[in-house]
Coordinates of C-alpha atoms in Angstrom, one line a residue:
X1 CA 66.2 -2.2 -28.7
X2 CA 68.0 -0.2 -31.3
X3 CA 68.2 3.6 -31.3
X4 CA 67.6 3.4 -35.1
X5 CA 64.2 1.8 -34.5
X6 CA 62.0 2.8 -37.4
X7 CA 59.3 5.4 -36.5
X8 CA 56.4 3.1 -37.2
X9 CA 57.6 0.7 -34.6
X10 CA 58.0 3.6 -32.2
X11 CA 54.4 4.7 -32.8
X12 CA 53.1 1.1 -32.4
X13 CA 54.9 0.7 -29.1
X14 CA 53.2 3.8 -27.7
X15 CA 49.8 2.8 -29.0
X16 CA 50.0 -0.7 -27.5
X17 CA 51.0 0.8 -24.1
X18 CA 48.0 3.2 -24.2
X19 CA 45.5 0.5 -25.3
X20 CA 46.7 -1.8 -22.5
X21 CA 46.5 0.9 -19.9
X22 CA 42.9 1.7 -20.9
X23 CA 42.0 -2.0 -21.0
X24 CA 40.6 -1.7 -24.5
X25 CA 39.4 -4.5 -26.8
X26 CA 42.6 -5.9 -28.5
X27 CA 40.9 -5.2 -31.9
X28 CA 41.5 -1.5 -31.3
X29 CA 45.3 -2.0 -31.4
X30 CA 45.0 -4.3 -34.4
X31 CA 43.2 -1.5 -36.3
X32 CA 45.6 1.3 -35.2
X33 CA 48.9 -0.4 -35.6
X34 CA 48.9 -0.2 -39.5
X35 CA 47.4 2.4 -41.9
X36 CA 44.2 1.5 -43.7
X37 CA 45.6 2.6 -47.1
X38 CA 49.1 3.1 -48.4
X39 CA 50.0 4.1 -51.9
X40 CA 53.4 4.1 -53.6
X41 CA 53.8 5.8 -57.0
X42 CA 56.5 6.4 -59.5
X43 CA 56.7 10.0 -60.8
X44 CA 58.5 10.6 -64.1
X45 CA 60.1 14.1 -64.5
X46 CA 61.8 15.4 -67.6
X47 CA 64.9 17.2 -66.2
X48 CA 66.3 20.4 -67.6
X49 CA 69.2 18.5 -69.2
X50 CA 66.7 16.5 -71.3
X51 CA 67.1 13.3 -69.2
X52 CA 64.2 11.5 -67.5
X53 CA 64.3 10.8 -63.8
X54 CA 61.8 8.7 -61.8
X55 CA 61.0 9.8 -58.2
X56 CA 59.2 7.7 -55.6
X57 CA 56.1 9.2 -54.0
X58 CA 54.0 7.9 -51.1
X59 CA 50.7 8.6 -49.4
X60 CA 49.3 6.9 -46.3
X61 CA 45.8 7.2 -44.9
X62 CA 45.9 5.8 -41.4
X63 CA 42.3 5.7 -40.0
X64 CA 39.1 7.3 -41.2
X65 CA 36.8 6.5 -38.2
X66 CA 36.6 10.2 -37.2
X67 CA 36.7 11.6 -40.7
X68 CA 38.8 12.1 -43.9
X69 CA 42.5 11.7 -43.8
X70 CA 44.5 14.8 -43.1
X71 CA 48.2 15.5 -43.2
X72 CA 51.3 17.0 -44.8
X73 CA 53.5 16.1 -47.8
X74 CA 57.2 16.3 -47.3
X75 CA 60.0 16.5 -50.0
X76 CA 63.1 15.0 -48.5
X77 CA 65.8 12.5 -49.7
X78 CA 65.1 10.2 -46.7
X79 CA 61.3 9.9 -47.2
X80 CA 60.3 6.2 -47.2
X81 CA 57.1 4.2 -46.8
X82 CA 57.7 3.3 -43.1
X83 CA 58.2 6.9 -42.2
X84 CA 55.1 8.0 -44.0
X85 CA 53.0 5.3 -42.3
X86 CA 54.3 6.4 -38.9
X87 CA 53.6 10.1 -39.6
X88 CA 50.0 9.3 -40.7
X89 CA 49.5 7.3 -37.5
X90 CA 50.6 10.3 -35.4
X91 CA 48.3 12.5 -37.4
X92 CA 45.3 10.3 -36.4
X93 CA 46.3 10.6 -32.8
X94 CA 46.6 14.4 -33.1
X95 CA 43.1 14.7 -34.6
X96 CA 41.6 12.4 -31.9
X97 CA 43.3 14.4 -29.2
X98 CA 42.0 17.7 -30.5
X99 CA 38.5 16.4 -31.1
X100 CA 38.5 17.4 -34.8
X101 CA 36.7 15.3 -37.5
X102 CA 39.8 13.9 -39.2
X103 CA 41.8 10.7 -39.5
X104 CA 45.5 10.8 -40.1
X105 CA 47.2 11.1 -43.5
X106 CA 50.8 11.8 -44.6
X107 CA 52.7 11.8 -47.8
X108 CA 56.1 12.5 -49.3
X109 CA 58.5 12.3 -52.2
X110 CA 62.1 11.0 -51.9
X111 CA 63.9 14.0 -53.3
X112 CA 66.3 16.8 -52.4
X113 CA 64.3 19.8 -53.7
X114 CA 67.3 22.1 -53.4
X115 CA 68.8 20.2 -56.4
X116 CA 65.8 20.9 -58.6
X117 CA 65.1 23.9 -60.8
X118 CA 61.7 25.6 -60.3
X119 CA 60.4 24.0 -63.5
X120 CA 61.5 20.5 -62.3
X121 CA 59.9 21.1 -58.9
X122 CA 56.6 22.2 -60.4
X123 CA 56.7 19.1 -62.7
X124 CA 57.4 16.8 -59.8
X125 CA 54.6 18.4 -57.7
X126 CA 52.0 18.1 -60.5
X127 CA 53.2 14.5 -61.1
X128 CA 52.5 13.6 -57.5
X129 CA 48.9 14.8 -57.8
X130 CA 48.4 13.0 -61.1
X131 CA 49.4 9.8 -59.4
X132 CA 47.1 10.2 -56.4
X133 CA 44.2 12.5 -57.3
X134 CA 41.6 9.8 -57.3
X135 CA 42.3 9.2 -53.6
X136 CA 42.2 12.9 -52.6
X137 CA 39.3 15.1 -51.8
X138 CA 37.7 17.4 -49.2
X139 CA 35.9 14.3 -47.8
X140 CA 38.6 11.7 -48.6
X141 CA 42.2 12.8 -47.9
X142 CA 43.5 16.4 -47.5
X143 CA 47.2 17.1 -48.0
X144 CA 49.1 20.1 -46.5
X145 CA 52.7 21.4 -46.4
X146 CA 55.4 19.6 -44.4
X147 CA 59.2 19.5 -44.6
X148 CA 60.4 21.4 -47.7
X149 CA 56.9 22.1 -49.0
X150 CA 55.0 25.3 -48.7
X151 CA 52.1 27.4 -50.0
X152 CA 53.7 27.5 -53.5
X153 CA 53.8 23.7 -53.7
X154 CA 50.2 23.6 -52.5
X155 CA 49.3 26.0 -55.3
X156 CA 50.7 23.6 -57.9
X157 CA 48.9 20.7 -56.2
X158 CA 45.5 22.4 -56.2
X159 CA 45.8 23.7 -59.8
X160 CA 46.7 20.2 -61.0
X161 CA 43.9 18.6 -58.9
X162 CA 41.3 21.0 -60.3
X163 CA 42.4 20.4 -63.9
X164 CA 42.1 16.6 -63.4
X165 CA 38.7 16.9 -61.8
X166 CA 37.0 18.9 -64.5
X167 CA 37.6 22.4 -62.9
X168 CA 35.6 21.5 -59.8
X169 CA 36.8 24.1 -57.3
X170 CA 37.3 21.9 -54.2
X171 CA 39.9 24.2 -52.7
X172 CA 39.4 22.5 -49.3
X173 CA 41.2 19.5 -50.7
X174 CA 44.4 21.1 -49.7
X175 CA 45.4 23.3 -46.7
X176 CA 48.4 25.5 -46.1
X177 CA 47.5 27.4 -49.2
X178 CA 48.5 31.0 -49.9
X179 CA 45.8 33.4 -48.6
X180 CA 44.7 34.5 -52.1
X181 CA 43.9 30.8 -52.9
X182 CA 41.8 30.2 -49.8
X183 CA 44.5 29.9 -47.1
X184 CA 44.0 30.8 -43.5
X185 CA 45.7 33.6 -41.5
X186 CA 47.7 32.0 -38.6
X187 CA 48.4 28.8 -40.5
X188 CA 52.2 29.3 -40.9
X189 CA 52.6 30.2 -37.3
X190 CA 50.2 27.5 -36.0
X191 CA 52.5 24.7 -34.9
X192 CA 55.0 27.0 -33.1
X193 CA 52.1 29.0 -31.5
X194 CA 50.5 25.7 -30.3
X195 CA 53.8 24.4 -28.9
X196 CA 54.0 27.5 -26.7
X197 CA 50.4 27.0 -25.5
X198 CA 51.4 23.5 -24.3
X199 CA 54.7 24.6 -22.9
X200 CA 53.2 27.5 -20.9
X201 CA 50.6 25.2 -19.3
X202 CA 53.0 22.4 -18.4
X203 CA 55.7 24.8 -17.2
X204 CA 53.1 26.3 -14.8
X205 CA 52.1 22.8 -13.6
X206 CA 55.6 21.8 -12.7
X207 CA 56.8 25.2 -11.4
X208 CA 59.0 26.5 -14.2
X209 CA 59.1 30.3 -14.7
X210 CA 59.5 30.9 -18.5
X211 CA 61.1 34.3 -17.9
X212 CA 63.8 32.7 -15.8
X213 CA 64.1 29.3 -17.6
X214 CA 67.3 28.1 -19.4
X215 CA 66.0 26.9 -22.7
X216 CA 67.6 24.9 -25.5
X217 CA 66.1 24.7 -29.0
X218 CA 67.0 22.3 -31.7
X219 CA 66.3 23.5 -35.3
X220 CA 65.2 26.7 -36.9
X221 CA 62.6 25.5 -39.4
X222 CA 58.9 26.5 -39.3
X223 CA 58.2 24.9 -35.9
X224 CA 61.4 26.0 -34.1
X225 CA 61.5 29.5 -35.5
X226 CA 57.9 30.4 -34.5
X227 CA 58.5 28.7 -31.2
X228 CA 61.4 31.0 -30.6
X229 CA 59.4 34.0 -31.6
X230 CA 56.5 33.2 -29.3
X231 CA 58.7 32.3 -26.4
X232 CA 60.4 35.7 -26.8
X233 CA 56.9 37.2 -26.6
X234 CA 56.4 35.4 -23.3
X235 CA 59.5 37.0 -22.0
X236 CA 61.6 33.8 -22.3
X237 CA 65.2 33.8 -23.4
X238 CA 66.6 31.1 -25.7
X239 CA 70.4 31.0 -25.3
X240 CA 71.2 27.7 -26.9
X241 CA 70.3 26.8 -30.5
X242 CA 71.3 23.5 -32.3
X243 CA 71.6 24.0 -36.1
X244 CA 72.5 22.2 -39.3
X245 CA 76.1 22.7 -40.1
X246 CA 77.5 20.9 -43.1
X247 CA 81.1 21.7 -42.0
X248 CA 80.8 19.4 -39.1
X249 CA 81.1 15.6 -39.4
X250 CA 77.8 15.0 -37.6
X251 CA 76.1 17.6 -39.8
X252 CA 75.2 19.8 -36.8
X253 CA 76.7 22.3 -34.4
X254 CA 75.2 24.7 -31.9
X255 CA 75.1 28.4 -31.1
X256 CA 75.2 30.1 -27.7
X257 CA 74.1 33.7 -27.0
X258 CA 74.2 35.1 -23.5
X259 CA 71.6 37.8 -24.4
X260 CA 69.3 35.2 -26.0
X261 CA 68.5 34.8 -29.7
X262 CA 66.3 37.3 -31.6
X263 CA 63.8 35.8 -34.2
X264 CA 64.1 38.7 -36.7
X265 CA 67.9 38.7 -36.7
X266 CA 68.2 34.9 -37.1
X267 CA 65.5 34.9 -39.9
X268 CA 67.3 37.7 -41.8
X269 CA 70.7 36.0 -41.6
X270 CA 69.2 32.6 -42.8
X271 CA 67.3 34.3 -45.6
X272 CA 70.5 35.8 -46.9
X273 CA 72.9 32.9 -46.3
X274 CA 70.5 29.9 -46.5
X275 CA 72.0 28.6 -43.3
X276 CA 72.6 29.7 -39.7
X277 CA 76.2 28.4 -39.7
X278 CA 78.4 31.4 -39.3
X279 CA 75.8 33.5 -37.6
X280 CA 77.9 36.3 -36.1
X281 CA 76.0 37.3 -33.0
X282 CA 76.7 34.1 -31.1
X283 CA 79.4 31.7 -30.0
X284 CA 79.7 28.4 -31.9
X285 CA 79.7 25.3 -29.6
X286 CA 79.7 21.6 -30.5
X287 CA 76.4 19.7 -30.8
X288 CA 77.6 17.4 -28.0
X289 CA 78.0 20.4 -25.8
X290 CA 74.4 21.4 -26.6
X291 CA 73.0 18.0 -25.5
X292 CA 75.1 18.0 -22.3
X293 CA 74.0 21.4 -21.2
X294 CA 71.6 21.7 -18.1
X295 CA 68.3 23.0 -19.3
X296 CA 65.0 23.8 -17.7
X297 CA 63.2 23.3 -21.1
X298 CA 64.6 21.4 -24.1
X299 CA 62.7 21.6 -27.4
X300 CA 63.9 19.1 -30.1
X301 CA 62.2 20.6 -33.2
X302 CA 64.1 19.2 -36.1
X303 CA 64.7 15.4 -36.5
X304 CA 63.2 12.0 -35.7
X305 CA 65.0 9.7 -33.3
X306 CA 67.4 12.4 -32.2
X307 CA 67.1 11.7 -28.5
X308 CA 68.6 8.2 -28.3
X309 CA 69.4 6.1 -25.3
X310 CA 72.9 7.5 -25.1
X311 CA 71.7 11.1 -25.2
X312 CA 68.8 10.4 -22.7
X313 CA 71.2 9.0 -20.1
X314 CA 73.2 12.2 -20.1
X315 CA 70.3 14.7 -20.3
X316 CA 70.0 17.2 -17.4
X317 CA 66.5 18.6 -18.2
X318 CA 63.3 19.3 -16.4
X319 CA 60.9 19.5 -19.4
X320 CA 61.2 18.2 -23.0
X321 CA 58.8 19.6 -25.5
X322 CA 58.7 17.5 -28.7
X323 CA 58.4 20.0 -31.6
X324 CA 59.5 17.4 -34.1
X325 CA 57.6 14.2 -34.9
X326 CA 59.1 11.2 -33.1
X327 CA 62.3 12.9 -31.8
X328 CA 62.6 10.4 -28.9
X329 CA 63.2 6.6 -29.3
X330 CA 61.1 4.3 -27.1
X331 CA 64.1 3.1 -25.2
X332 CA 65.2 6.7 -24.6
X333 CA 61.7 7.5 -23.5
X334 CA 61.9 4.8 -20.8
X335 CA 65.1 6.4 -19.5
X336 CA 63.5 9.9 -19.4
X337 CA 60.5 8.4 -17.5
X338 CA 62.9 6.8 -15.0
X339 CA 64.7 10.2 -14.5
X340 CA 61.3 11.9 -13.9
X341 CA 61.8 14.2 -16.9
X342 CA 58.4 15.5 -18.1
X343 CA 57.8 15.1 -21.8
X344 CA 55.1 16.9 -23.8
X345 CA 54.8 14.5 -26.7
X346 CA 54.8 15.4 -30.3
X347 CA 51.1 14.5 -30.8
X348 CA 50.2 17.3 -28.4
X349 CA 53.2 19.7 -28.7
X350 CA 53.1 20.1 -32.5
X351 CA 49.4 19.5 -33.1
X352 CA 48.6 23.2 -33.7
X353 CA 49.3 22.8 -37.4
X354 CA 46.5 20.2 -38.0
X355 CA 44.1 22.3 -35.9
X356 CA 44.6 25.4 -37.9
X357 CA 44.5 23.3 -41.1
X358 CA 41.1 22.2 -39.9
X359 CA 40.1 25.9 -39.5
X360 CA 41.2 26.6 -43.0
X361 CA 39.1 23.6 -44.3
X362 CA 36.1 25.0 -42.4
X363 CA 36.6 28.5 -43.8
X364 CA 36.9 27.0 -47.4
X365 CA 33.5 25.3 -46.9
X366 CA 31.8 28.5 -45.8
X367 CA 33.7 31.0 -48.0
X368 CA 34.1 33.2 -44.9
X369 CA 37.5 33.9 -43.4
X370 CA 38.7 34.8 -39.9
X371 CA 41.3 37.3 -38.7
X372 CA 44.6 36.0 -37.3
X373 CA 43.4 37.1 -33.8
X374 CA 40.2 34.9 -34.3
X375 CA 42.3 32.0 -35.4
X376 CA 44.8 32.1 -32.5
X377 CA 42.0 32.7 -30.0
X378 CA 40.2 29.6 -31.2
X379 CA 43.5 27.6 -31.4
X380 CA 44.3 28.4 -27.8
X381 CA 40.8 27.5 -26.5
X382 CA 40.8 24.2 -28.4
X383 CA 44.3 23.2 -27.4
X384 CA 43.7 24.1 -23.7
X385 CA 40.6 21.9 -23.7
X386 CA 42.6 19.0 -24.9
X387 CA 45.5 19.7 -22.5
X388 CA 43.1 19.8 -19.6
X389 CA 41.5 16.5 -20.6
X390 CA 45.0 14.9 -20.9
X391 CA 45.9 16.1 -17.4
X392 CA 42.7 14.7 -16.0
X393 CA 43.6 11.3 -17.4
X394 CA 47.2 11.7 -16.2
X395 CA 45.9 12.2 -12.7
X396 CA 43.3 9.4 -12.9
X397 CA 45.7 6.8 -14.2
X398 CA 48.8 8.1 -12.4
X399 CA 50.8 8.1 -15.6
X400 CA 53.0 10.6 -17.5
X401 CA 52.0 13.2 -20.1
X402 CA 52.9 11.1 -23.1
X403 CA 50.9 8.1 -22.2
X404 CA 47.9 10.2 -21.0
X405 CA 48.0 12.0 -24.4
X406 CA 48.0 8.7 -26.3
X407 CA 45.2 7.4 -24.1
X408 CA 43.1 10.5 -24.5
X409 CA 43.4 10.4 -28.3
X410 CA 42.9 6.6 -28.6
X411 CA 39.8 6.6 -26.4
X412 CA 38.0 8.9 -28.9
X413 CA 39.1 6.9 -32.0
X414 CA 38.1 3.7 -30.3
X415 CA 34.7 5.0 -29.5
X416 CA 34.1 6.1 -33.1
X417 CA 35.2 2.6 -34.4
X418 CA 32.9 0.9 -32.0
X419 CA 30.0 3.0 -33.0
X420 CA 30.7 2.3 -36.6
X421 CA 30.6 -1.5 -35.8
X422 CA 34.3 -2.0 -36.7
X423 CA 35.0 -3.6 -33.3

């Protein structure tokens, strides 16, 4: 099996294993292995130099047995239809796992947004909605921010959507919005905060003291940065950080700090320099050195398929927490299992974002908004309920956390499909 296996095939392998372990009707896998609807659009944008450029956009709605599709939109040069299908599949599983009334959705545009002016970016964002608005809605498909998108992009989205729908104020059609446009407190922090909830629980189960743990973190985007912040609040020290570094052939290097990294200092440096390369309060090490370091906890929170067979064979780690979507190839996962390395899978570890997006959607329906303390209290309660259910299945079926999480989610989706008469 290739380490470059596409993410949809990775998702399908895990779903098949879970369906087989549960002894489900084969029709369940047939329904879940492919999205129910996938749309590809061409988005024309008049560039600032007067030329016309066409960008490809995608939206996948995986399964609506539990409710409307829900999931982010990413702007990245590598966005493609197979990736979007896989990401929508994982979103269905996250919703099933958390017992929220959503199916999985995901979208994206193949573009490097850093190369666009603000006007070009706005035109592209509005063009995406013009191509898809008939298939979006509070009860149909609900986009949110993802890689290289944010509250500002959601603002363009919702403004264009409302114009096209005759000024109907369905603000719940999009989540991850700025607060003034109906966003929720705690949404930006939600994925990183949720990752720490899952990490604390599992670390306690396997006997890792967070305050004494050696922790490696890959990335410093939304998920990784807030993970670092909340780990610090738990008294944990992150000494190793893998970062993007265009000066290196592999595009990455790593930083080491004996005292541990500080969220505010890293954030301030990145805001000023647009990169963490050259960060002065740490020693630069190679990315290879990062992956060969002995860790109690390793958090890959940047890229898909980063933990390959080669890396897995050399890892010396007790616990991996998948902050990114699909960071481990299936073949690498088999090796981790053989080495008895515990893995908190992405569908659990980074599920906090969709959970708090759900809270935002609920608040939009009622026009009543919660405090950040309320949001995080609800998030912790709902995530712990799911984690405890996963551990019950883990013990019952004598399996690992990843497979138990997939089984827990698929059981709920399968029940909904059966009640609807689909299977």
